[in-house]
């Protein structure tokens, strides 16, 4: 009997007697920093990983069958070639679950060499004290789902509310995948926000799918992020001269009412590259940039994604 087998057997034995868990119905504070088994390898040959996969499967089944459930934690030190998404895929646990319990605010964050917590059930961990803009958005979105019965989890110095099976909203997922887009103008004034407004053209209530940034005519319009020019069109009756950029993960940005366009369709652009200049073409009452962001065709509020 080899040494690894003996060690794995002992860890599993200890796990069944000392591993931390709680019922979802429990509203008491819960401290993760107790004995937690550490998985050495995400391989079916590893006893602890096989046990973890079984715990994940059982937890999700119990939740959807409305049975009393428990949450069990494991630890895992990420290897050099692993990412958050590859670990989530291997563990059959959602990326947003791993991200929130491990205080990861963007999908591209390097996790290699870091020790991560692996929970047994999907859900979101909402920080009681948000530490960055992403966590502020997360807390704001889920505020209505938190009450005095919500489970509170402590991980070191940080405390979280655990919301079983909750997922990132479309806009939060977009921010997680594409954090911190750059401003499309060096100097501008916000003159019209995202959302319902009285149109300055028709005088009627209408959805404004972007934001309006007033700037001097001829000011440089900059790519908010690297991407591919999907469209560079002139003379549109509404947008006038405008450009659409295609970004990773189904996100697009639109720049309208331009004077000059300095890029072409299918051209690759980098963050901050000049796309053209501010104008007043199309349905416009004065020199400004109409700027939109969308995720898989659905409009998002650009103010939530731009670096101020």
PDB file of N, CA, C and O in Angstrom, residues 20 40 83 89 114 122 134 141 153 168 172 184 194 202 208 218 229 235 245 268 283 303:
ATOM      1  N   UNK A  20     -16.190  21.136   7.742  1.00  0.00           N
ATOM      2  CA  UNK A  20     -17.238  22.104   8.071  1.00  0.00           C
ATOM      3  C   UNK A  20     -18.392  22.044   7.092  1.00  0.00           C
ATOM      4  O   UNK A  20     -18.196  21.931   5.900  1.00  0.00           O
ATOM      5  N   UNK A  40      -5.062  17.797  -3.949  1.00  0.00           N
ATOM      6  CA  UNK A  40      -3.758  17.994  -4.585  1.00  0.00           C
ATOM      7  C   UNK A  40      -3.865  18.070  -6.101  1.00  0.00           C
ATOM      8  O   UNK A  40      -3.088  18.766  -6.750  1.00  0.00           O
ATOM      9  N   UNK A  83      -6.708  28.241 -15.193  1.00  0.00           N
ATOM     10  CA  UNK A  83      -7.417  29.514 -15.056  1.00  0.00           C
ATOM     11  C   UNK A  83      -8.672  29.262 -14.234  1.00  0.00           C
ATOM     12  O   UNK A  83      -9.052  28.114 -13.977  1.00  0.00           O
ATOM     13  N   UNK A  89     -14.775  24.518 -14.766  1.00  0.00           N
ATOM     14  CA  UNK A  89     -15.237  23.475 -15.673  1.00  0.00           C
ATOM     15  C   UNK A  89     -14.873  22.091 -15.147  1.00  0.00           C
ATOM     16  O   UNK A  89     -15.695  21.170 -15.169  1.00  0.00           O
ATOM     17  N   UNK A 114      -2.312  30.238  -6.576  1.00  0.00           N
ATOM     18  CA  UNK A 114      -3.168  30.663  -5.469  1.00  0.00           C
ATOM     19  C   UNK A 114      -3.961  29.485  -4.906  1.00  0.00           C
ATOM     20  O   UNK A 114      -4.359  28.591  -5.641  1.00  0.00           O
ATOM     21  N   UNK A 122     -23.416  25.569  -5.903  1.00  0.00           N
ATOM     22  CA  UNK A 122     -23.400  26.820  -6.641  1.00  0.00           C
ATOM     23  C   UNK A 122     -24.175  27.917  -5.915  1.00  0.00           C
ATOM     24  O   UNK A 122     -25.149  27.657  -5.206  1.00  0.00           O
ATOM     25  N   UNK A 134     -16.552  46.261  -8.591  1.00  0.00           N
ATOM     26  CA  UNK A 134     -17.253  45.033  -8.951  1.00  0.00           C
ATOM     27  C   UNK A 134     -18.085  44.526  -7.777  1.00  0.00           C
ATOM     28  O   UNK A 134     -19.253  44.169  -7.930  1.00  0.00           O
ATOM     29  N   UNK A 141     -26.886  44.744  -6.581  1.00  0.00           N
ATOM     30  CA  UNK A 141     -27.829  43.913  -7.342  1.00  0.00           C
ATOM     31  C   UNK A 141     -28.551  42.897  -6.467  1.00  0.00           C
ATOM     32  O   UNK A 141     -29.704  42.574  -6.708  1.00  0.00           O
ATOM     33  N   UNK A 153     -21.270  33.808   6.001  1.00  0.00           N
ATOM     34  CA  UNK A 153     -20.060  32.987   5.952  1.00  0.00           C
ATOM     35  C   UNK A 153     -18.838  33.863   6.180  1.00  0.00           C
ATOM     36  O   UNK A 153     -18.720  34.940   5.594  1.00  0.00           O
ATOM     37  N   UNK A 168     -24.721  35.575 -11.596  1.00  0.00           N
ATOM     38  CA  UNK A 168     -24.462  36.930 -12.049  1.00  0.00           C
ATOM     39  C   UNK A 168     -25.583  37.372 -12.979  1.00  0.00           C
ATOM     40  O   UNK A 168     -26.059  36.585 -13.804  1.00  0.00           O
ATOM     41  N   UNK A 172     -23.662  42.266 -14.793  1.00  0.00           N
ATOM     42  CA  UNK A 172     -22.530  41.980 -13.910  1.00  0.00           C
ATOM     43  C   UNK A 172     -21.574  40.991 -14.570  1.00  0.00           C
ATOM     44  O   UNK A 172     -20.350  41.104 -14.449  1.00  0.00           O
ATOM     45  N   UNK A 184     -14.228  56.900 -23.949  1.00  0.00           N
ATOM     46  CA  UNK A 184     -14.054  57.088 -25.392  1.00  0.00           C
ATOM     47  C   UNK A 184     -13.659  58.514 -25.779  1.00  0.00           C
ATOM     48  O   UNK A 184     -13.412  58.793 -26.948  1.00  0.00           O
ATOM     49  N   UNK A 194     -28.135  56.874 -19.546  1.00  0.00           N
ATOM     50  CA  UNK A 194     -28.761  55.657 -20.072  1.00  0.00           C
ATOM     51  C   UNK A 194     -30.146  55.492 -19.446  1.00  0.00           C
ATOM     52  O   UNK A 194     -30.338  55.745 -18.262  1.00  0.00           O
ATOM     53  N   UNK A 202     -37.861  64.243 -30.689  1.00  0.00           N
ATOM     54  CA  UNK A 202     -39.313  64.047 -30.845  1.00  0.00           C
ATOM     55  C   UNK A 202     -40.127  64.613 -29.694  1.00  0.00           C
ATOM     56  O   UNK A 202     -41.332  64.831 -29.816  1.00  0.00           O
ATOM     57  N   UNK A 208     -33.247  55.460 -24.109  1.00  0.00           N
ATOM     58  CA  UNK A 208     -31.940  55.919 -24.583  1.00  0.00           C
ATOM     59  C   UNK A 208     -30.945  54.805 -24.296  1.00  0.00           C
ATOM     60  O   UNK A 208     -30.588  54.549 -23.139  1.00  0.00           O
ATOM     61  N   UNK A 218     -14.511  67.881 -33.502  1.00  0.00           N
ATOM     62  CA  UNK A 218     -13.153  67.535 -33.897  1.00  0.00           C
ATOM     63  C   UNK A 218     -12.357  66.815 -32.819  1.00  0.00           C
ATOM     64  O   UNK A 218     -11.247  66.342 -33.082  1.00  0.00           O
ATOM     65  N   UNK A 229     -13.328  46.139 -35.849  1.00  0.00           N
ATOM     66  CA  UNK A 229     -14.348  47.037 -36.386  1.00  0.00           C
ATOM     67  C   UNK A 229     -15.406  46.207 -37.119  1.00  0.00           C
ATOM     68  O   UNK A 229     -15.137  45.605 -38.155  1.00  0.00           O
ATOM     69  N   UNK A 235     -23.661  58.430 -43.011  1.00  0.00           N
ATOM     70  CA  UNK A 235     -24.956  58.884 -43.482  1.00  0.00           C
ATOM     71  C   UNK A 235     -26.163  58.162 -42.939  1.00  0.00           C
ATOM     72  O   UNK A 235     -27.253  58.241 -43.516  1.00  0.00           O
ATOM     73  N   UNK A 245     -17.678  48.483 -32.697  1.00  0.00           N
ATOM     74  CA  UNK A 245     -16.560  47.580 -32.422  1.00  0.00           C
ATOM     75  C   UNK A 245     -17.073  46.300 -31.778  1.00  0.00           C
ATOM     76  O   UNK A 245     -17.970  46.338 -30.924  1.00  0.00           O
ATOM     77  N   UNK A 268      -8.487  45.655 -36.962  1.00  0.00           N
ATOM     78  CA  UNK A 268      -8.256  45.429 -35.540  1.00  0.00           C
ATOM     79  C   UNK A 268      -7.831  46.745 -34.895  1.00  0.00           C
ATOM     80  O   UNK A 268      -7.026  47.485 -35.464  1.00  0.00           O
ATOM     81  N   UNK A 283     -29.312  62.370 -36.292  1.00  0.00           N
ATOM     82  CA  UNK A 283     -30.240  63.093 -35.423  1.00  0.00           C
ATOM     83  C   UNK A 283     -29.481  63.621 -34.213  1.00  0.00           C
ATOM     84  O   UNK A 283     -29.331  62.926 -33.199  1.00  0.00           O
ATOM     85  N   UNK A 303     -22.018  53.593 -18.110  1.00  0.00           N
ATOM     86  CA  UNK A 303     -21.419  54.178 -16.907  1.00  0.00           C
ATOM     87  C   UNK A 303     -20.952  53.114 -15.903  1.00  0.00           C
ATOM     88  O   UNK A 303     -20.103  53.389 -15.053  1.00  0.00           O
TER      89      UNK A 303
END
